[in-house]
mmCIF file of C-alpha atoms in Angstrom:
data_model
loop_
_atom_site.group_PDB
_atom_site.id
_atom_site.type_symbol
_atom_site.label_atom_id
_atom_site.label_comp_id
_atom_site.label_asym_id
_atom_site.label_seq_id
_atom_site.Cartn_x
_atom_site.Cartn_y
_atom_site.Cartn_z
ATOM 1 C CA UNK A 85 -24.949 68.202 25.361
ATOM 2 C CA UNK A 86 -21.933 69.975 26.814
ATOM 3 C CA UNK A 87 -20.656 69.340 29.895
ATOM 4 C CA UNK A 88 -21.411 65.720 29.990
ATOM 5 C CA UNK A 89 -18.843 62.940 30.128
ATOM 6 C CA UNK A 90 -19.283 60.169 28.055
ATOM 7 C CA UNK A 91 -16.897 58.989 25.429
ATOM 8 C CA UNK A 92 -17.646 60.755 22.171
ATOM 9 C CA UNK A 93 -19.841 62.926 20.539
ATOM 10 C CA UNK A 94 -22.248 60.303 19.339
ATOM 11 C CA UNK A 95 -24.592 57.764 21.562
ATOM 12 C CA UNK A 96 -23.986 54.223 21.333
ATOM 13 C CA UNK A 97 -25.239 52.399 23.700
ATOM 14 C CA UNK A 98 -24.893 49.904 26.303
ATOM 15 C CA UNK A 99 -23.974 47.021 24.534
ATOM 16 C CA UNK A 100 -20.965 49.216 22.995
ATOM 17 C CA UNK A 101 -19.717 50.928 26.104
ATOM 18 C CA UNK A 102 -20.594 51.485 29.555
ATOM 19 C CA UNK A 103 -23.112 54.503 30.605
ATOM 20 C CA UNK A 104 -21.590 57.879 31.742
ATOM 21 C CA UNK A 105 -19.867 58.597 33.793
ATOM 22 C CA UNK A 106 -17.435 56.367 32.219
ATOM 23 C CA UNK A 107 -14.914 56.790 29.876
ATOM 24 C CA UNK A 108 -13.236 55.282 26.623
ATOM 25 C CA UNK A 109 -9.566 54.708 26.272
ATOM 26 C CA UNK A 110 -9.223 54.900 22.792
ATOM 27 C CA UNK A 111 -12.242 53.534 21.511
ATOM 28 C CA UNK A 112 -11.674 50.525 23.225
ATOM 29 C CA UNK A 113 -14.794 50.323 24.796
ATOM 30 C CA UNK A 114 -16.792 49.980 22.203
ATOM 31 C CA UNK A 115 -16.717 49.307 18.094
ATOM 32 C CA UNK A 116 -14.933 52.418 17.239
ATOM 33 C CA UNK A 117 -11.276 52.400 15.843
ATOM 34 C CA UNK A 118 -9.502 49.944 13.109
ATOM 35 C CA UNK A 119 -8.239 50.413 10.064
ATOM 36 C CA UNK A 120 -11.622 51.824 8.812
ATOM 37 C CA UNK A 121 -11.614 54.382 11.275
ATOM 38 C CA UNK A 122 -8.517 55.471 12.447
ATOM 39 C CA UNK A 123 -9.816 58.198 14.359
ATOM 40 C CA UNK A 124 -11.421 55.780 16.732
ATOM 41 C CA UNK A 125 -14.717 57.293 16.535
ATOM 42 C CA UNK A 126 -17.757 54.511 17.887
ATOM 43 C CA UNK A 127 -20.614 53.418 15.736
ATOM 44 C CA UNK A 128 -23.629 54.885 17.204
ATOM 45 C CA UNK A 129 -27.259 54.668 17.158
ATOM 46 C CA UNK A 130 -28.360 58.076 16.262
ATOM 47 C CA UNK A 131 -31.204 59.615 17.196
ATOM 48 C CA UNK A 132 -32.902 62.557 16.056
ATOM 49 C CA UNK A 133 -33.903 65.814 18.036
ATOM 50 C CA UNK A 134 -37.294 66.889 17.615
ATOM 51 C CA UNK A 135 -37.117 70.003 19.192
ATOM 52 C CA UNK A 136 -35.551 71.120 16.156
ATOM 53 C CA UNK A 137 -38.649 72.515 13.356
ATOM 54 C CA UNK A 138 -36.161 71.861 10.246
ATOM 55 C CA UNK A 139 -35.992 68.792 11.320
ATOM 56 C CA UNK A 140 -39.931 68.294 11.510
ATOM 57 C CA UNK A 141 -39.920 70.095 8.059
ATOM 58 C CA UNK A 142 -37.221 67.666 6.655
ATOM 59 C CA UNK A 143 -38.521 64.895 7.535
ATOM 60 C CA UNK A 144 -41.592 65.441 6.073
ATOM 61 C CA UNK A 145 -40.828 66.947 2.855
ATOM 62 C CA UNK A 146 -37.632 65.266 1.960
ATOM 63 C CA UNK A 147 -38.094 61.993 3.648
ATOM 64 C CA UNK A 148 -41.477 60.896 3.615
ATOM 65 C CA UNK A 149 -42.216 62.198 -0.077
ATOM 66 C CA UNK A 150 -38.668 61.959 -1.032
ATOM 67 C CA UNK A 151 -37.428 64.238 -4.109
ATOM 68 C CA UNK A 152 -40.128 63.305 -7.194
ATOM 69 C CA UNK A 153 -41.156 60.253 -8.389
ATOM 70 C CA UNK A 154 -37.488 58.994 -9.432
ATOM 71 C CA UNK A 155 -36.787 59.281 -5.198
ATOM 72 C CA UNK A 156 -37.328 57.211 -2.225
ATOM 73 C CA UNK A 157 -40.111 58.445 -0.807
ATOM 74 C CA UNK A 158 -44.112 58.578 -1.009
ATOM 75 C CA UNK A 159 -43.963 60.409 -4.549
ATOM 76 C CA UNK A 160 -41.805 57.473 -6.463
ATOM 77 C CA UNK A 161 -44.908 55.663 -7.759
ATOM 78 C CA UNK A 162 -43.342 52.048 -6.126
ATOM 79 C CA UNK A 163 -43.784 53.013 -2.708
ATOM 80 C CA UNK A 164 -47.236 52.988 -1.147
ATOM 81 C CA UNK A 165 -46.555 54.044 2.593
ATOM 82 C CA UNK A 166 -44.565 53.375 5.334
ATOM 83 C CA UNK A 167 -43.685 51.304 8.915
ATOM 84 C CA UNK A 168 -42.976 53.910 10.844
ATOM 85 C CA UNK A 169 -41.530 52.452 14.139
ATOM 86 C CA UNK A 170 -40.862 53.689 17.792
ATOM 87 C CA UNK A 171 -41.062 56.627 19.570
ATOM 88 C CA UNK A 172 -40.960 59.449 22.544
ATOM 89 C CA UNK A 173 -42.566 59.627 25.981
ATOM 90 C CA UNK A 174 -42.871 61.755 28.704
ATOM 91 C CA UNK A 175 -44.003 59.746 31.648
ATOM 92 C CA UNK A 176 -43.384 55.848 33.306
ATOM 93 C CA UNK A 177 -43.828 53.828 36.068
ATOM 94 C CA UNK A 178 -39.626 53.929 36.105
ATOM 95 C CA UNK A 179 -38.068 50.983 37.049
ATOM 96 C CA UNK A 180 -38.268 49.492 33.487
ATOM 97 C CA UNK A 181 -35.185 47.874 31.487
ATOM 98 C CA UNK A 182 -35.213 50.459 28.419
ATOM 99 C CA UNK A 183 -34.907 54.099 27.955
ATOM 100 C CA UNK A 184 -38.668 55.065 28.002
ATOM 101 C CA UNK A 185 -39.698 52.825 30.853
ATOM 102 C CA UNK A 186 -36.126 53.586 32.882
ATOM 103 C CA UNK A 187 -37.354 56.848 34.085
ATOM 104 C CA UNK A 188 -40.198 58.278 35.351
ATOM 105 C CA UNK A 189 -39.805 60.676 32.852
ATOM 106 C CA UNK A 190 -40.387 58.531 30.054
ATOM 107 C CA UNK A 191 -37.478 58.618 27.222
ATOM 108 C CA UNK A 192 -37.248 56.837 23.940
ATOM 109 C CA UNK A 193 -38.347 53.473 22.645
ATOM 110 C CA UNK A 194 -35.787 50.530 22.129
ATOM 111 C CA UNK A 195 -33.171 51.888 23.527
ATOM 112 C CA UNK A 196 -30.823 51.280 26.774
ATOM 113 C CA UNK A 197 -32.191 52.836 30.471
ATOM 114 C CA UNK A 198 -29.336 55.078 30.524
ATOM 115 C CA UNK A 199 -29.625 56.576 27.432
ATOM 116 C CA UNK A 200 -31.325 59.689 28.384
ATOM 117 C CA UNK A 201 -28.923 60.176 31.255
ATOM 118 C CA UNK A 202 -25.660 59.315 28.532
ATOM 119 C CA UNK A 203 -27.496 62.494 26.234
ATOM 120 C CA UNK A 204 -27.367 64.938 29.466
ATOM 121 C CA UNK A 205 -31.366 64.997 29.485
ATOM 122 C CA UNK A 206 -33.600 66.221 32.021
ATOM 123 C CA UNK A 207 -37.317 65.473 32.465
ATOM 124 C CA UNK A 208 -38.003 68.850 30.721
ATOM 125 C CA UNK A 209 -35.674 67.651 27.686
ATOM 126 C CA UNK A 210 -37.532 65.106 27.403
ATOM 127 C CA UNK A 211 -40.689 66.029 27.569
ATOM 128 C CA UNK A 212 -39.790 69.041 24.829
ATOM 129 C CA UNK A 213 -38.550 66.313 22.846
ATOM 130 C CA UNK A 214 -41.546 64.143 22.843
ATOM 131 C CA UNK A 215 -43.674 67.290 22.230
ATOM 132 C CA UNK A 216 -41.525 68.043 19.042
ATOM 133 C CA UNK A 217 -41.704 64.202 17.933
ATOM 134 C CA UNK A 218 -46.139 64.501 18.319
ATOM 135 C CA UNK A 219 -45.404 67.742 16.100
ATOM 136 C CA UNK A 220 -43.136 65.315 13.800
ATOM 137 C CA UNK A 221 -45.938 62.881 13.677
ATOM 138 C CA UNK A 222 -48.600 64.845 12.720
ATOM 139 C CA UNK A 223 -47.105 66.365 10.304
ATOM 140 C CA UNK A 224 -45.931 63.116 8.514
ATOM 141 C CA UNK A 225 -49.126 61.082 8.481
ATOM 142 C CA UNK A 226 -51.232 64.380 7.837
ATOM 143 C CA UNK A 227 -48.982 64.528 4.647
ATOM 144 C CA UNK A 228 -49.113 60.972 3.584
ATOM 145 C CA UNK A 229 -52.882 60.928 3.659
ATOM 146 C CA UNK A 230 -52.806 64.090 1.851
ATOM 147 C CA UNK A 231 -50.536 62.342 -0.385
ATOM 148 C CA UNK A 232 -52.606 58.833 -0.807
ATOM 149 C CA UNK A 233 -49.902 56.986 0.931
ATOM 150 C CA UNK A 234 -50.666 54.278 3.953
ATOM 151 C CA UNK A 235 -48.805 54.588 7.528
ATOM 152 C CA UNK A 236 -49.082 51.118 9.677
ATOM 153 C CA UNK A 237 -49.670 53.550 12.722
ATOM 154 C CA UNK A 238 -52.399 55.284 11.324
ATOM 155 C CA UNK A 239 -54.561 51.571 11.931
ATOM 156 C CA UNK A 240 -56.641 51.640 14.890
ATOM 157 C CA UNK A 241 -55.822 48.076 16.352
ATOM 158 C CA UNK A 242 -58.415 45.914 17.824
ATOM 159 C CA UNK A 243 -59.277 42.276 19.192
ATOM 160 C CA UNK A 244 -62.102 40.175 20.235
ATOM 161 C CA UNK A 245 -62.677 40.907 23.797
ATOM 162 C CA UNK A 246 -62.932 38.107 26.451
ATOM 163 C CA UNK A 247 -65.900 36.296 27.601
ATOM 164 C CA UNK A 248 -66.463 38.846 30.532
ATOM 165 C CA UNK A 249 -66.478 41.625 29.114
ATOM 166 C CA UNK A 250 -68.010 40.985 25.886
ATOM 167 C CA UNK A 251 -71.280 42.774 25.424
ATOM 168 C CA UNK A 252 -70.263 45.991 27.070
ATOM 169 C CA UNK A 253 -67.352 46.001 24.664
ATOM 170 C CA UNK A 254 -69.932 45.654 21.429
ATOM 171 C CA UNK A 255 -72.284 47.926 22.873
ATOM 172 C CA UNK A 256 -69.574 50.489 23.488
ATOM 173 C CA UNK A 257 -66.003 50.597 21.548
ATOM 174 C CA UNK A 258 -67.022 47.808 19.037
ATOM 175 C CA UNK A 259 -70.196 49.699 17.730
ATOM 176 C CA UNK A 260 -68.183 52.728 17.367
ATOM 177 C CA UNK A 261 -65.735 51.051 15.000
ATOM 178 C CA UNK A 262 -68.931 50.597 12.978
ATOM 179 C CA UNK A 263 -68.985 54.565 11.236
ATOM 180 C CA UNK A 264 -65.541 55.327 12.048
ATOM 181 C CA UNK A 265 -63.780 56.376 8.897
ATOM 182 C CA UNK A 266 -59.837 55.652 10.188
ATOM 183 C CA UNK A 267 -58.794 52.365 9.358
ATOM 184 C CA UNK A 268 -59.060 49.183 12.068
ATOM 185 C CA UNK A 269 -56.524 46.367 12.377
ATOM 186 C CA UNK A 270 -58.411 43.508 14.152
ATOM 187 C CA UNK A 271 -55.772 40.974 15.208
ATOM 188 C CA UNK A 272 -56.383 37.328 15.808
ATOM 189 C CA UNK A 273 -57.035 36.587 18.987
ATOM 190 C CA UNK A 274 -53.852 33.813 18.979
ATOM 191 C CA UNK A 275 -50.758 33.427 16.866
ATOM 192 C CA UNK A 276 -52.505 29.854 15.422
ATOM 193 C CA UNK A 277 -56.175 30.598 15.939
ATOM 194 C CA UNK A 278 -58.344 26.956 16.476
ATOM 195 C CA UNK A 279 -61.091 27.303 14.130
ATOM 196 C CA UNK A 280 -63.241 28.590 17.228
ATOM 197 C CA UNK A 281 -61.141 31.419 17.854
ATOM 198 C CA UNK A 282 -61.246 31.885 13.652
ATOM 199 C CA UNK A 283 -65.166 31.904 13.645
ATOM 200 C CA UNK A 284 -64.957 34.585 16.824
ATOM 201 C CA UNK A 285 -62.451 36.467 15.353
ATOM 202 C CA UNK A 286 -64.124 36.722 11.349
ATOM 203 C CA UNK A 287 -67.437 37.063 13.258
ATOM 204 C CA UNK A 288 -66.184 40.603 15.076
ATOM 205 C CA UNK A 289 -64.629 41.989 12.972
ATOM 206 C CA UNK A 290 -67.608 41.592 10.620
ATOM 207 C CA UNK A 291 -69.893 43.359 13.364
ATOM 208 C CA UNK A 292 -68.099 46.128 13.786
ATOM 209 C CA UNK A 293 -66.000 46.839 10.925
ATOM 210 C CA UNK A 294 -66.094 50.289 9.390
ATOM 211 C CA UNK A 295 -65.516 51.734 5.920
ATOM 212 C CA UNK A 296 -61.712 50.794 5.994
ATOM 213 C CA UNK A 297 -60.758 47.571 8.044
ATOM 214 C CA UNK A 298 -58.145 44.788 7.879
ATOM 215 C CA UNK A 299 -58.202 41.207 9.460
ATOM 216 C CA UNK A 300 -55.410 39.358 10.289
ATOM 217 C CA UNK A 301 -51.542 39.159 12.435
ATOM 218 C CA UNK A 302 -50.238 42.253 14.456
ATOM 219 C CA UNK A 303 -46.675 42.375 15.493
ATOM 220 C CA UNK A 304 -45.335 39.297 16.794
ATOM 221 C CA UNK A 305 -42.034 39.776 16.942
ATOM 222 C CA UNK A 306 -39.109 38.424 15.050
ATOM 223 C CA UNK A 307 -39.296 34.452 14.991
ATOM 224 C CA UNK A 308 -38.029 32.694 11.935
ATOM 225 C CA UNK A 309 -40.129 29.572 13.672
ATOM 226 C CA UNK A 310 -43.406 30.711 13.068
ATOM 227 C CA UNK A 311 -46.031 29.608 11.129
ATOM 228 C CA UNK A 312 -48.626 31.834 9.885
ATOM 229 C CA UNK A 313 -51.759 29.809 8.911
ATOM 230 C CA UNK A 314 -54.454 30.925 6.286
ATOM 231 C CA UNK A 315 -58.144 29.978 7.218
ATOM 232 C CA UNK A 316 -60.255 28.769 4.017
ATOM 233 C CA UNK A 317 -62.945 31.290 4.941
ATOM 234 C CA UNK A 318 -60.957 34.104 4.327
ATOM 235 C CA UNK A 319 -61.674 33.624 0.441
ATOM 236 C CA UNK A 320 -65.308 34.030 1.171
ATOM 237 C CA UNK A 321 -67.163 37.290 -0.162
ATOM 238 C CA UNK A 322 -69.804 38.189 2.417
ATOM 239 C CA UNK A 323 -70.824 41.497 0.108
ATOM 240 C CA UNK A 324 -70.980 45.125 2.111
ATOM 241 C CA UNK A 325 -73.319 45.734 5.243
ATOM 242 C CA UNK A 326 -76.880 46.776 4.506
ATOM 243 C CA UNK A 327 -76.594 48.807 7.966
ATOM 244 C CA UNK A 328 -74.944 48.940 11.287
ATOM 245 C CA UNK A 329 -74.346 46.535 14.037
ATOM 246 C CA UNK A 330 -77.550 45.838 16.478
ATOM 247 C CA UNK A 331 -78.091 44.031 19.561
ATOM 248 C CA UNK A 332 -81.594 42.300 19.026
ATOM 249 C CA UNK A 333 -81.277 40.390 22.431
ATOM 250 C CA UNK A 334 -79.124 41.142 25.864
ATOM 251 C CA UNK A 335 -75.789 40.134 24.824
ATOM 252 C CA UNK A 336 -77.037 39.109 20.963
ATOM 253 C CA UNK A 337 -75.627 41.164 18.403
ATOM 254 C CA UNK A 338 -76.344 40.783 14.757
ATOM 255 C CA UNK A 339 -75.158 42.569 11.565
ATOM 256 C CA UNK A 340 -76.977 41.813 7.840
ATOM 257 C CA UNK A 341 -75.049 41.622 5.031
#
């Protein structure tokens, strides 16, 4: 954006160099210069401007499908779909430690709180840029379904609900996973389910489970530590439901199969 002081024309952010208004001597404030780069210009973390339609377009039909099946993308017949991570928004609580959260605003996912003032955006940037990224959105996962692909994001993520609030929760969201044709991620209800937690899990997601439906870990972060166990009743075939979920008692749900 012009007018703006900060250090060069790309964003890199805090943990490179401090936030406007303060300057770079040289690229020594952050990872720029060397040998490699004599012109001293930093490594950034680039992000893309969805305000721009080409950019909606490219994404779409150059990135996502890629050019033919000897390319990167959806149409090379050794890709199946994508992770697509991270995001825009327009509002907050503020007061958070990263860009979307940082401003009441909103901003961008995973990166620094000052990264929409180090860009020179407003609220009204902003918010034009998360409208433009929705527009982005749509347009990719509308064109990998039309092209057979899989998007994580397109899941519709579930869990067991607690103890309190269980029977409203099968009478109202769970039964409506039942004929819902988008695809549901039911997620353990821990990291290293007890067999209890197992049998609750397998049994609701066997209620309510529509057409398309997945069992097993979310996103847990990045731990080399952890251990991802495999339950034995997993390998079980319990055949297709014969109809939809029904409560036969208060709070007793069953589901043949």
């Amino acid at each position: 954006m012009s007018g703006v002081n900060k250090c060069s024309i790309f964003y890199h952010d805090q943990e490179q160099t401090p936030h406007s208004p303060a300057q770079c001597t040289n690229g020594n404030c952050d990872c720029g210069g060397g040998k490699d780069n004599s012109e001293g210009i930093p490594c950034g973390e680039y992000l893309w401007d969805h305000r721009n339609v080409t950019l909606q377009k490219w994404l779409t039909n150059t990135f996502i499908l890629g050019s033919g099946s000897s390319g990167t993308g959806l149409l090379n017949p050794a890709v199946d779909g994508f992770y697509i991570d991270d995001g825009w928004t327009n509002h907050s609580s503020g007061g958070g430690t990263q860009c979307n959260d940082y401003n009441t605003f909103g901003g961008v996912t995973e990166e620094d709180r000052y990264c929409a003032q180090d860009m020179g955006l407003n609220a009204g940037d902003v918010n034009n840029i998360y409208q433009g990224w929705q527009q982005s959105m749509a347009l990719a996962h509308s064109t990998i379904v039309e092209n057979n692909g899989f998007d994580w994001q397109l899941f519709h993520r579930a869990t067991a609900p607690s103890k309190s609030s269980c029977a409203g929760w099968f009478r109202g969201s769970g039964k409506n996973y039942n004929n819902n044709q988008t695809a549901l991620m039911f997620q353990y209800i821990n990291l290293n389910d007890t067999q209890t937690e197992f049998e609750i899990d397998l049994a609701s997601f066997l209620l309510i489970r529509g057409p398309y439906a997945w069992l097993g870990y979310g996103w847990n972060g990045c731990h080399s530590s952890w251990e991802y166990a495999y339950n034995d009743m997993l390998d079980m075939d319990f055949g297709e439901p014969k109809g939809a979920m029904t409560e036969t008692t208060s709070g007793v749900f069953e589901r043949e199969w």
